[in-house]
mmCIF file of N, CA, C and O in Angstrom:
data_model
loop_
_atom_site.group_PDB
_atom_site.id
_atom_site.type_symbol
_atom_site.label_atom_id
_atom_site.label_comp_id
_atom_site.label_asym_id
_atom_site.label_seq_id
_atom_site.Cartn_x
_atom_site.Cartn_y
_atom_site.Cartn_z
ATOM 1 N N MET A 1 29.912 71.427 -58.784
ATOM 2 C CA MET A 1 30.067 70.374 -59.777
ATOM 3 C C MET A 1 30.422 69.091 -59.031
ATOM 4 O O MET A 1 31.457 69.001 -58.395
ATOM 5 N N ALA A 2 29.548 68.122 -59.068
ATOM 6 C CA ALA A 2 29.727 66.885 -58.326
ATOM 7 C C ALA A 2 30.919 66.089 -58.842
ATOM 8 O O ALA A 2 31.150 66.011 -60.046
ATOM 9 N N GLY A 3 31.644 65.503 -57.901
ATOM 10 C CA GLY A 3 32.742 64.644 -58.273
ATOM 11 C C GLY A 3 34.025 65.330 -58.681
ATOM 12 O O GLY A 3 34.948 64.689 -59.138
ATOM 13 N N MET A 4 34.090 66.651 -58.515
ATOM 14 C CA MET A 4 35.296 67.386 -58.901
ATOM 15 C C MET A 4 36.100 67.750 -57.658
ATOM 16 O O MET A 4 35.561 67.888 -56.561
ATOM 17 N N GLY A 5 37.392 67.904 -57.855
ATOM 18 C CA GLY A 5 38.274 68.282 -56.769
ATOM 19 C C GLY A 5 39.350 69.232 -57.255
ATOM 20 O O GLY A 5 39.548 69.413 -58.457
ATOM 21 N N ILE A 6 40.033 69.827 -56.292
ATOM 22 C CA ILE A 6 41.152 70.723 -56.579
ATOM 23 C C ILE A 6 42.334 70.228 -55.757
ATOM 24 O O ILE A 6 42.267 70.179 -54.524
ATOM 25 N N LEU A 7 43.399 69.838 -56.438
ATOM 26 C CA LEU A 7 44.618 69.372 -55.792
ATOM 27 C C LEU A 7 45.637 70.502 -55.857
ATOM 28 O O LEU A 7 45.931 71.019 -56.932
ATOM 29 N N ILE A 8 46.134 70.891 -54.686
ATOM 30 C CA ILE A 8 47.113 71.986 -54.617
ATOM 31 C C ILE A 8 48.384 71.458 -53.974
ATOM 32 O O ILE A 8 48.349 70.850 -52.909
ATOM 33 N N ASP A 9 49.500 71.713 -54.637
ATOM 34 C CA ASP A 9 50.815 71.318 -54.143
ATOM 35 C C ASP A 9 51.452 72.549 -53.496
ATOM 36 O O ASP A 9 51.979 73.418 -54.173
ATOM 37 N N TYR A 10 51.360 72.626 -52.177
ATOM 38 C CA TYR A 10 51.881 73.789 -51.456
ATOM 39 C C TYR A 10 53.405 73.866 -51.470
ATOM 40 O O TYR A 10 53.977 74.913 -51.216
ATOM 41 N N GLU A 11 54.062 72.761 -51.754
ATOM 42 C CA GLU A 11 55.523 72.772 -51.812
ATOM 43 C C GLU A 11 56.012 73.687 -52.940
ATOM 44 O O GLU A 11 57.050 74.318 -52.830
ATOM 45 N N TRP A 12 55.247 73.752 -54.041
ATOM 46 C CA TRP A 12 55.658 74.541 -55.190
ATOM 47 C C TRP A 12 54.955 75.890 -55.286
ATOM 48 O O TRP A 12 55.371 76.752 -56.064
ATOM 49 N N CYS A 13 53.873 76.087 -54.548
ATOM 50 C CA CYS A 13 53.147 77.357 -54.604
ATOM 51 C C CYS A 13 54.040 78.482 -54.100
ATOM 52 O O CYS A 13 54.648 78.385 -53.038
ATOM 53 N N THR A 14 54.123 79.553 -54.885
ATOM 54 C CA THR A 14 54.965 80.687 -54.513
ATOM 55 C C THR A 14 54.182 81.788 -53.819
ATOM 56 O O THR A 14 54.760 82.764 -53.383
ATOM 57 N N GLY A 15 52.860 81.643 -53.735
ATOM 58 C CA GLY A 15 52.038 82.667 -53.090
ATOM 59 C C GLY A 15 51.890 83.920 -53.934
ATOM 60 O O GLY A 15 51.728 85.015 -53.411
ATOM 61 N N CYS A 16 51.909 83.769 -55.244
ATOM 62 C CA CYS A 16 51.929 84.930 -56.144
ATOM 63 C C CYS A 16 50.567 85.610 -56.314
ATOM 64 O O CYS A 16 50.491 86.697 -56.882
ATOM 65 N N HIS A 17 49.492 84.989 -55.864
ATOM 66 C CA HIS A 17 48.124 85.537 -55.949
ATOM 67 C C HIS A 17 47.544 85.500 -57.362
ATOM 68 O O HIS A 17 46.456 86.033 -57.588
ATOM 69 N N THR A 18 48.218 84.901 -58.336
ATOM 70 C CA THR A 18 47.707 84.885 -59.700
ATOM 71 C C THR A 18 46.402 84.106 -59.796
ATOM 72 O O THR A 18 45.464 84.533 -60.475
ATOM 73 N N CYS A 19 46.301 82.976 -59.121
ATOM 74 C CA CYS A 19 45.066 82.182 -59.153
ATOM 75 C C CYS A 19 43.902 82.998 -58.585
ATOM 76 O O CYS A 19 42.793 82.986 -59.135
ATOM 77 N N GLU A 20 44.163 83.688 -57.503
ATOM 78 C CA GLU A 20 43.162 84.515 -56.832
ATOM 79 C C GLU A 20 42.640 85.613 -57.772
ATOM 80 O O GLU A 20 41.431 85.781 -57.946
ATOM 81 N N THR A 21 43.549 86.321 -58.405
ATOM 82 C CA THR A 21 43.199 87.424 -59.304
ATOM 83 C C THR A 21 42.496 86.910 -60.555
ATOM 84 O O THR A 21 41.484 87.460 -60.984
ATOM 85 N N ALA A 22 43.018 85.827 -61.149
ATOM 86 C CA ALA A 22 42.421 85.267 -62.366
ATOM 87 C C ALA A 22 40.991 84.807 -62.104
ATOM 88 O O ALA A 22 40.087 85.059 -62.913
ATOM 89 N N CYS A 23 40.755 84.168 -60.984
ATOM 90 C CA CYS A 23 39.425 83.683 -60.629
ATOM 91 C C CYS A 23 38.462 84.852 -60.443
ATOM 92 O O CYS A 23 37.350 84.845 -60.957
ATOM 93 N N GLN A 24 38.908 85.844 -59.706
ATOM 94 C CA GLN A 24 38.067 87.007 -59.440
ATOM 95 C C GLN A 24 37.673 87.702 -60.744
ATOM 96 O O GLN A 24 36.519 88.071 -60.935
ATOM 97 N N MET A 25 38.610 87.835 -61.652
ATOM 98 C CA MET A 25 38.333 88.489 -62.933
ATOM 99 C C MET A 25 37.461 87.605 -63.832
ATOM 100 O O MET A 25 36.537 88.106 -64.477
ATOM 101 N N GLU A 26 37.738 86.318 -63.888
ATOM 102 C CA GLU A 26 36.966 85.393 -64.726
ATOM 103 C C GLU A 26 35.480 85.402 -64.368
ATOM 104 O O GLU A 26 34.619 85.368 -65.232
ATOM 105 N N HIS A 27 35.206 85.462 -63.071
ATOM 106 C CA HIS A 27 33.822 85.368 -62.601
ATOM 107 C C HIS A 27 33.193 86.730 -62.299
ATOM 108 O O HIS A 27 32.043 86.775 -61.875
ATOM 109 N N GLY A 28 33.943 87.801 -62.494
ATOM 110 C CA GLY A 28 33.403 89.139 -62.249
ATOM 111 C C GLY A 28 33.019 89.360 -60.796
ATOM 112 O O GLY A 28 32.039 90.058 -60.510
ATOM 113 N N LEU A 29 33.782 88.779 -59.892
ATOM 114 C CA LEU A 29 33.476 88.909 -58.467
ATOM 115 C C LEU A 29 33.855 90.297 -57.963
ATOM 116 O O LEU A 29 34.885 90.839 -58.359
ATOM 117 N N PRO A 30 33.041 90.872 -57.088
ATOM 118 C CA PRO A 30 33.351 92.198 -56.562
ATOM 119 C C PRO A 30 34.542 92.165 -55.605
ATOM 120 O O PRO A 30 34.936 91.094 -55.114
ATOM 121 N N VAL A 31 35.073 93.319 -55.335
ATOM 122 C CA VAL A 31 36.196 93.444 -54.399
ATOM 123 C C VAL A 31 35.804 92.789 -53.074
ATOM 124 O O VAL A 31 34.705 92.989 -52.570
ATOM 125 N N GLY A 32 36.693 91.965 -52.568
ATOM 126 C CA GLY A 32 36.460 91.302 -51.295
ATOM 127 C C GLY A 32 35.827 89.927 -51.405
ATOM 128 O O GLY A 32 35.657 89.251 -50.402
ATOM 129 N N GLN A 33 35.457 89.500 -52.623
ATOM 130 C CA GLN A 33 34.910 88.158 -52.823
ATOM 131 C C GLN A 33 35.833 87.374 -53.740
ATOM 132 O O GLN A 33 36.388 87.922 -54.686
ATOM 133 N N PHE A 34 35.957 86.076 -53.448
ATOM 134 C CA PHE A 34 36.922 85.252 -54.163
ATOM 135 C C PHE A 34 36.397 83.840 -54.339
ATOM 136 O O PHE A 34 35.670 83.334 -53.500
ATOM 137 N N GLY A 35 36.793 83.187 -55.417
ATOM 138 C CA GLY A 35 36.546 81.760 -55.598
ATOM 139 C C GLY A 35 37.694 80.955 -55.021
ATOM 140 O O GLY A 35 37.540 79.816 -54.610
ATOM 141 N N ILE A 36 38.863 81.579 -55.006
ATOM 142 C CA ILE A 36 40.048 81.021 -54.354
ATOM 143 C C ILE A 36 40.772 82.201 -53.728
ATOM 144 O O ILE A 36 40.881 83.264 -54.332
ATOM 145 N N LYS A 37 41.195 82.053 -52.489
ATOM 146 C CA LYS A 37 41.802 83.156 -51.747
ATOM 147 C C LYS A 37 43.090 82.677 -51.107
ATOM 148 O O LYS A 37 43.148 81.575 -50.567
ATOM 149 N N LEU A 38 44.111 83.506 -51.182
ATOM 150 C CA LEU A 38 45.354 83.154 -50.512
ATOM 151 C C LEU A 38 45.298 83.590 -49.056
ATOM 152 O O LEU A 38 44.967 84.738 -48.756
ATOM 153 N N ALA A 39 45.583 82.650 -48.174
ATOM 154 C CA ALA A 39 45.615 82.916 -46.739
ATOM 155 C C ALA A 39 47.065 83.075 -46.301
ATOM 156 O O ALA A 39 47.930 82.313 -46.734
ATOM 157 N N GLN A 40 47.309 84.064 -45.472
ATOM 158 C CA GLN A 40 48.667 84.299 -44.980
ATOM 159 C C GLN A 40 48.920 83.429 -43.756
ATOM 160 O O GLN A 40 48.104 83.384 -42.844
ATOM 161 N N VAL A 41 50.045 82.737 -43.762
ATOM 162 C CA VAL A 41 50.494 81.926 -42.641
ATOM 163 C C VAL A 41 51.747 82.587 -42.092
ATOM 164 O O VAL A 41 52.764 82.657 -42.774
ATOM 165 N N GLY A 42 51.686 83.083 -40.886
ATOM 166 C CA GLY A 42 52.823 83.760 -40.281
ATOM 167 C C GLY A 42 52.773 85.252 -40.520
ATOM 168 O O GLY A 42 51.756 85.771 -40.950
ATOM 169 N N PRO A 43 53.837 85.949 -40.268
ATOM 170 C CA PRO A 43 55.160 85.431 -39.894
ATOM 171 C C PRO A 43 55.237 85.087 -38.407
ATOM 172 O O PRO A 43 54.660 85.755 -37.572
ATOM 173 N N TYR A 44 55.947 84.006 -38.148
ATOM 174 C CA TYR A 44 56.263 83.637 -36.777
ATOM 175 C C TYR A 44 57.560 82.844 -36.761
ATOM 176 O O TYR A 44 57.914 82.187 -37.729
ATOM 177 N N GLU A 45 58.249 82.937 -35.644
ATOM 178 C CA GLU A 45 59.509 82.214 -35.470
ATOM 179 C C GLU A 45 59.199 80.900 -34.760
ATOM 180 O O GLU A 45 58.651 80.903 -33.660
ATOM 181 N N TYR A 46 59.489 79.762 -35.415
ATOM 182 C CA TYR A 46 59.185 78.468 -34.797
ATOM 183 C C TYR A 46 60.418 77.755 -34.254
ATOM 184 O O TYR A 46 60.295 76.739 -33.594
ATOM 185 N N ALA A 47 61.575 78.294 -34.523
ATOM 186 C CA ALA A 47 62.836 77.820 -33.953
ATOM 187 C C ALA A 47 63.782 79.024 -33.995
ATOM 188 O O ALA A 47 63.563 79.938 -34.797
ATOM 189 N N PRO A 48 64.779 79.043 -33.170
ATOM 190 C CA PRO A 48 65.683 80.202 -33.185
ATOM 191 C C PRO A 48 66.220 80.499 -34.582
ATOM 192 O O PRO A 48 66.835 79.644 -35.225
ATOM 193 N N GLY A 49 65.890 81.683 -35.087
ATOM 194 C CA GLY A 49 66.371 82.108 -36.393
ATOM 195 C C GLY A 49 65.640 81.495 -37.584
ATOM 196 O O GLY A 49 66.027 81.707 -38.723
ATOM 197 N N THR A 50 64.584 80.731 -37.332
ATOM 198 C CA THR A 50 63.838 80.079 -38.403
ATOM 199 C C THR A 50 62.397 80.584 -38.393
ATOM 200 O O THR A 50 61.677 80.384 -37.424
ATOM 201 N N TRP A 51 62.028 81.211 -39.497
ATOM 202 C CA TRP A 51 60.726 81.864 -39.582
ATOM 203 C C TRP A 51 59.816 81.191 -40.597
ATOM 204 O O TRP A 51 60.279 80.628 -41.583
ATOM 205 N N GLN A 52 58.525 81.296 -40.364
ATOM 206 C CA GLN A 52 57.496 80.813 -41.287
ATOM 207 C C GLN A 52 56.717 82.010 -41.811
ATOM 208 O O GLN A 52 56.204 82.812 -41.043
ATOM 209 N N LEU A 53 56.647 82.146 -43.129
ATOM 210 C CA LEU A 53 55.784 83.118 -43.789
ATOM 211 C C LEU A 53 55.421 82.527 -45.141
ATOM 212 O O LEU A 53 56.303 82.220 -45.944
ATOM 213 N N ALA A 54 54.157 82.329 -45.356
ATOM 214 C CA ALA A 54 53.700 81.747 -46.617
ATOM 215 C C ALA A 54 52.307 82.263 -46.934
ATOM 216 O O ALA A 54 51.590 82.734 -46.054
ATOM 217 N N TYR A 55 51.954 82.169 -48.192
ATOM 218 C CA TYR A 55 50.600 82.449 -48.649
ATOM 219 C C TYR A 55 50.119 81.182 -49.337
ATOM 220 O O TYR A 55 50.766 80.690 -50.258
ATOM 221 N N VAL A 56 49.000 80.632 -48.868
ATOM 222 C CA VAL A 56 48.507 79.373 -49.414
ATOM 223 C C VAL A 56 47.104 79.565 -49.992
ATOM 224 O O VAL A 56 46.246 80.178 -49.363
ATOM 225 N N PRO A 57 46.857 79.055 -51.210
ATOM 226 C CA PRO A 57 45.537 79.186 -51.814
ATOM 227 C C PRO A 57 44.522 78.243 -51.160
ATOM 228 O O PRO A 57 44.826 77.077 -50.908
ATOM 229 N N VAL A 58 43.335 78.794 -50.915
ATOM 230 C CA VAL A 58 42.238 78.032 -50.322
ATOM 231 C C VAL A 58 40.975 78.318 -51.133
ATOM 232 O O VAL A 58 40.536 79.466 -51.192
ATOM 233 N N PRO A 59 40.374 77.310 -51.764
ATOM 234 C CA PRO A 59 39.119 77.537 -52.477
ATOM 235 C C PRO A 59 38.018 77.942 -51.501
ATOM 236 O O PRO A 59 37.974 77.465 -50.369
ATOM 237 N N THR A 60 37.128 78.815 -51.949
ATOM 238 C CA THR A 60 36.005 79.265 -51.122
ATOM 239 C C THR A 60 34.719 78.611 -51.621
ATOM 240 O O THR A 60 34.718 77.908 -52.630
ATOM 241 N N ASP A 61 33.614 78.899 -50.954
ATOM 242 C CA ASP A 61 32.319 78.373 -51.367
ATOM 243 C C ASP A 61 31.889 78.912 -52.730
ATOM 244 O O ASP A 61 30.996 78.356 -53.360
ATOM 245 N N GLN A 62 32.497 79.999 -53.187
ATOM 246 C CA GLN A 62 32.147 80.568 -54.483
ATOM 247 C C GLN A 62 32.836 79.848 -55.647
ATOM 248 O O GLN A 62 32.536 80.116 -56.798
ATOM 249 N N CYS A 63 33.731 78.932 -55.348
ATOM 250 C CA CYS A 63 34.410 78.160 -56.400
ATOM 251 C C CYS A 63 33.443 77.134 -56.977
ATOM 252 O O CYS A 63 32.837 76.351 -56.242
ATOM 253 N N ASP A 64 33.312 77.153 -58.298
ATOM 254 C CA ASP A 64 32.496 76.147 -58.989
ATOM 255 C C ASP A 64 33.367 75.324 -59.943
ATOM 256 O O ASP A 64 32.862 74.692 -60.865
ATOM 257 N N CYS A 65 34.673 75.336 -59.713
ATOM 258 C CA CYS A 65 35.648 74.629 -60.560
ATOM 259 C C CYS A 65 35.559 75.095 -62.006
ATOM 260 O O CYS A 65 35.856 74.342 -62.929
ATOM 261 N N CYS A 66 35.136 76.353 -62.188
ATOM 262 C CA CYS A 66 35.000 76.925 -63.535
ATOM 263 C C CYS A 66 34.149 76.033 -64.434
ATOM 264 O O CYS A 66 34.558 75.658 -65.543
ATOM 265 N N ALA A 67 32.980 75.679 -63.950
ATOM 266 C CA ALA A 67 32.075 74.776 -64.670
ATOM 267 C C ALA A 67 31.845 75.222 -66.113
ATOM 268 O O ALA A 67 31.847 74.390 -67.024
ATOM 269 N N GLU A 68 31.666 76.521 -66.346
ATOM 270 C CA GLU A 68 31.436 77.011 -67.715
ATOM 271 C C GLU A 68 32.666 76.808 -68.589
ATOM 272 O O GLU A 68 32.536 76.422 -69.755
ATOM 273 N N ARG A 69 33.843 77.067 -68.048
ATOM 274 C CA ARG A 69 35.071 76.856 -68.821
ATOM 275 C C ARG A 69 35.252 75.373 -69.142
ATOM 276 O O ARG A 69 35.611 75.009 -70.262
ATOM 277 N N LEU A 70 35.020 74.504 -68.154
ATOM 278 C CA LEU A 70 35.146 73.062 -68.374
ATOM 279 C C LEU A 70 34.168 72.589 -69.449
ATOM 280 O O LEU A 70 34.528 71.759 -70.291
ATOM 281 N N ALA A 71 32.959 73.128 -69.427
ATOM 282 C CA ALA A 71 31.955 72.752 -70.423
ATOM 283 C C ALA A 71 32.386 73.139 -71.840
ATOM 284 O O ALA A 71 31.985 72.496 -72.813
ATOM 285 N N ARG A 72 33.214 74.176 -71.935
ATOM 286 C CA ARG A 72 33.730 74.608 -73.246
ATOM 287 C C ARG A 72 35.055 73.933 -73.594
ATOM 288 O O ARG A 72 35.705 74.300 -74.569
ATOM 289 N N GLY A 73 35.487 72.978 -72.758
ATOM 290 C CA GLY A 73 36.728 72.259 -73.021
ATOM 291 C C GLY A 73 37.974 73.015 -72.589
ATOM 292 O O GLY A 73 39.084 72.664 -73.006
ATOM 293 N N LYS A 74 37.788 74.027 -71.763
ATOM 294 C CA LYS A 74 38.930 74.822 -71.285
ATOM 295 C C LYS A 74 39.323 74.392 -69.878
ATOM 296 O O LYS A 74 38.548 73.790 -69.146
ATOM 297 N N MET A 75 40.519 74.744 -69.513
ATOM 298 C CA MET A 75 41.056 74.480 -68.193
ATOM 299 C C MET A 75 40.481 75.524 -67.209
ATOM 300 O O MET A 75 40.286 76.674 -67.592
ATOM 301 N N PRO A 76 40.225 75.148 -65.951
ATOM 302 C CA PRO A 76 39.799 76.142 -64.960
ATOM 303 C C PRO A 76 40.823 77.276 -64.880
ATOM 304 O O PRO A 76 42.036 77.044 -65.019
ATOM 305 N N THR A 77 40.342 78.474 -64.663
ATOM 306 C CA THR A 77 41.219 79.647 -64.745
ATOM 307 C C THR A 77 42.334 79.640 -63.706
ATOM 308 O O THR A 77 43.437 80.077 -63.999
ATOM 309 N N CYS A 78 42.075 79.120 -62.505
ATOM 310 C CA CYS A 78 43.143 79.089 -61.490
ATOM 311 C C CYS A 78 44.280 78.183 -61.953
ATOM 312 O O CYS A 78 45.450 78.521 -61.824
ATOM 313 N N GLN A 79 43.929 77.048 -62.507
ATOM 314 C CA GLN A 79 44.925 76.099 -63.022
ATOM 315 C C GLN A 79 45.640 76.673 -64.241
ATOM 316 O O GLN A 79 46.862 76.566 -64.357
ATOM 317 N N HIS A 80 44.890 77.268 -65.136
ATOM 318 C CA HIS A 80 45.461 77.837 -66.365
ATOM 319 C C HIS A 80 46.494 78.921 -66.075
ATOM 320 O O HIS A 80 47.532 78.984 -66.722
ATOM 321 N N HIS A 81 46.205 79.764 -65.091
ATOM 322 C CA HIS A 81 47.074 80.910 -64.815
ATOM 323 C C HIS A 81 48.130 80.647 -63.742
ATOM 324 O O HIS A 81 48.988 81.508 -63.516
ATOM 325 N N CYS A 82 48.103 79.500 -63.097
ATOM 326 C CA CYS A 82 49.065 79.207 -62.030
ATOM 327 C C CYS A 82 50.481 79.134 -62.612
ATOM 328 O O CYS A 82 50.802 78.247 -63.406
ATOM 329 N N GLN A 83 51.318 80.076 -62.201
ATOM 330 C CA GLN A 83 52.677 80.168 -62.728
ATOM 331 C C GLN A 83 53.549 78.990 -62.291
ATOM 332 O O GLN A 83 54.454 78.585 -63.001
ATOM 333 N N ALA A 84 53.274 78.443 -61.111
ATOM 334 C CA ALA A 84 54.068 77.325 -60.593
ATOM 335 C C ALA A 84 53.479 75.973 -60.993
ATOM 336 O O ALA A 84 54.044 74.938 -60.668
ATOM 337 N N GLN A 85 52.346 75.983 -61.674
ATOM 338 C CA GLN A 85 51.661 74.762 -62.108
ATOM 339 C C GLN A 85 51.433 73.808 -60.941
ATOM 340 O O GLN A 85 51.678 72.601 -61.042
ATOM 341 N N CYS A 86 50.961 74.369 -59.837
ATOM 342 C CA CYS A 86 50.758 73.554 -58.640
ATOM 343 C C CYS A 86 49.279 73.350 -58.309
ATOM 344 O O CYS A 86 48.961 72.770 -57.277
ATOM 345 N N ILE A 87 48.367 73.806 -59.191
ATOM 346 C CA ILE A 87 46.933 73.608 -58.997
ATOM 347 C C ILE A 87 46.419 72.721 -60.119
ATOM 348 O O ILE A 87 46.706 72.958 -61.287
ATOM 349 N N GLU A 88 45.652 71.703 -59.726
ATOM 350 C CA GLU A 88 45.043 70.837 -60.725
ATOM 351 C C GLU A 88 43.598 70.577 -60.342
ATOM 352 O O GLU A 88 43.296 70.220 -59.207
ATOM 353 N N VAL A 89 42.693 70.779 -61.284
ATOM 354 C CA VAL A 89 41.275 70.531 -61.085
ATOM 355 C C VAL A 89 40.893 69.309 -61.920
ATOM 356 O O VAL A 89 41.313 69.190 -63.068
ATOM 357 N N GLY A 90 40.141 68.391 -61.316
ATOM 358 C CA GLY A 90 39.743 67.200 -62.045
ATOM 359 C C GLY A 90 38.850 66.313 -61.217
ATOM 360 O O GLY A 90 38.434 66.682 -60.113
ATOM 361 N N PRO A 91 38.551 65.126 -61.723
ATOM 362 C CA PRO A 91 37.721 64.174 -60.979
ATOM 363 C C PRO A 91 38.358 63.853 -59.629
ATOM 364 O O PRO A 91 39.558 63.565 -59.550
ATOM 365 N N ILE A 92 37.554 63.910 -58.577
ATOM 366 C CA ILE A 92 38.070 63.741 -57.217
ATOM 367 C C ILE A 92 38.770 62.392 -57.037
ATOM 368 O O ILE A 92 39.801 62.316 -56.372
ATOM 369 N N GLU A 93 38.236 61.333 -57.644
ATOM 370 C CA GLU A 93 38.840 60.002 -57.492
ATOM 371 C C GLU A 93 40.245 59.965 -58.091
ATOM 372 O O GLU A 93 41.158 59.373 -57.523
ATOM 373 N N GLU A 94 40.394 60.583 -59.250
ATOM 374 C CA GLU A 94 41.698 60.613 -59.918
ATOM 375 C C GLU A 94 42.712 61.398 -59.091
ATOM 376 O O GLU A 94 43.847 60.964 -58.895
ATOM 377 N N LEU A 95 42.295 62.557 -58.589
ATOM 378 C CA LEU A 95 43.200 63.393 -57.792
ATOM 379 C C LEU A 95 43.535 62.719 -56.462
ATOM 380 O O LEU A 95 44.670 62.779 -56.003
ATOM 381 N N ALA A 96 42.545 62.065 -55.847
ATOM 382 C CA ALA A 96 42.754 61.401 -54.560
ATOM 383 C C ALA A 96 43.800 60.296 -54.662
ATOM 384 O O ALA A 96 44.541 60.045 -53.709
ATOM 385 N N SER A 97 43.889 59.664 -55.819
ATOM 386 C CA SER A 97 44.867 58.579 -55.989
ATOM 387 C C SER A 97 46.299 59.095 -55.954
ATOM 388 O O SER A 97 47.225 58.323 -55.764
ATOM 389 N N ARG A 98 46.476 60.407 -56.131
ATOM 390 C CA ARG A 98 47.828 60.980 -56.145
ATOM 391 C C ARG A 98 48.191 61.718 -54.853
ATOM 392 O O ARG A 98 49.330 62.134 -54.681
ATOM 393 N N VAL A 99 47.235 61.870 -53.959
ATOM 394 C CA VAL A 99 47.517 62.555 -52.692
ATOM 395 C C VAL A 99 48.508 61.719 -51.897
ATOM 396 O O VAL A 99 48.389 60.511 -51.804
ATOM 397 N N GLY A 100 49.481 62.379 -51.351
ATOM 398 C CA GLY A 100 50.502 61.693 -50.582
ATOM 399 C C GLY A 100 51.752 61.400 -51.382
ATOM 400 O O GLY A 100 52.761 61.013 -50.823
ATOM 401 N N ALA A 101 51.685 61.600 -52.692
ATOM 402 C CA ALA A 101 52.865 61.378 -53.524
ATOM 403 C C ALA A 101 53.927 62.432 -53.257
ATOM 404 O O ALA A 101 55.108 62.204 -53.490
ATOM 405 N N LYS A 102 53.489 63.579 -52.753
ATOM 406 C CA LYS A 102 54.404 64.666 -52.404
ATOM 407 C C LYS A 102 54.151 65.064 -50.962
ATOM 408 O O LYS A 102 53.120 64.746 -50.376
ATOM 409 N N ARG A 103 55.059 65.832 -50.412
ATOM 410 C CA ARG A 103 55.029 66.164 -48.991
ATOM 411 C C ARG A 103 53.939 67.149 -48.585
ATOM 412 O O ARG A 103 53.315 66.986 -47.544
ATOM 413 N N LYS A 104 53.691 68.180 -49.378
ATOM 414 C CA LYS A 104 52.766 69.244 -48.994
ATOM 415 C C LYS A 104 51.639 69.378 -50.005
ATOM 416 O O LYS A 104 51.637 70.299 -50.827
ATOM 417 N N GLN A 105 50.688 68.471 -49.960
ATOM 418 C CA GLN A 105 49.547 68.524 -50.869
ATOM 419 C C GLN A 105 48.264 68.617 -50.071
ATOM 420 O O GLN A 105 48.186 68.108 -48.947
ATOM 421 N N VAL A 106 47.257 69.222 -50.691
ATOM 422 C CA VAL A 106 45.927 69.237 -50.088
ATOM 423 C C VAL A 106 44.917 69.030 -51.207
ATOM 424 O O VAL A 106 45.116 69.506 -52.331
ATOM 425 N N LEU A 107 43.872 68.292 -50.918
ATOM 426 C CA LEU A 107 42.819 68.004 -51.887
ATOM 427 C C LEU A 107 41.510 68.559 -51.366
ATOM 428 O O LEU A 107 41.078 68.210 -50.262
ATOM 429 N N TYR A 108 40.887 69.413 -52.154
ATOM 430 C CA TYR A 108 39.593 69.981 -51.824
ATOM 431 C C TYR A 108 38.534 69.279 -52.659
ATOM 432 O O TYR A 108 38.682 69.150 -53.867
ATOM 433 N N ASN A 109 37.464 68.840 -52.008
ATOM 434 C CA ASN A 109 36.350 68.202 -52.684
ATOM 435 C C ASN A 109 35.316 69.264 -52.994
ATOM 436 O O ASN A 109 34.783 69.892 -52.086
ATOM 437 N N ARG A 110 35.037 69.485 -54.263
ATOM 438 C CA ARG A 110 34.063 70.514 -54.649
ATOM 439 C C ARG A 110 32.786 69.835 -54.981
ATOM 440 O O ARG A 110 31.826 70.287 -55.321
#
C-alpha cells in the first residue's frame, strides 16, 4: 500500500508477541511465516551486571498494512491487538512528522 508506514515505539513494547500472532491469524499465514515478527535482541551483558534482552517487532515483506481491514474502515490487526499501544499504522508523512519525539522509535515505510 503506497504511502503507508508503521511507527513502532520500542520504549513501550513489552515483547508480548501479540502483534505477531494476531497478524499471522488474520492473514492465515502458515507456521513460520509472518507479516510482523519479533526479533530477539540478546541476552548479552554490556556493562558489569547490566544485561540486554528484548523482543522487538519487525514488519516483514508479507506485511500489507492490513489493506483489506483498512478498506473496511478497521484498524490494522497489529495495531488493534497491541497491548502496549506502541504500534501505529498510517500515512508515512504523518508518522514521519512524529519520529524523534520519543527516544526509541522506528518508522517502517510500506
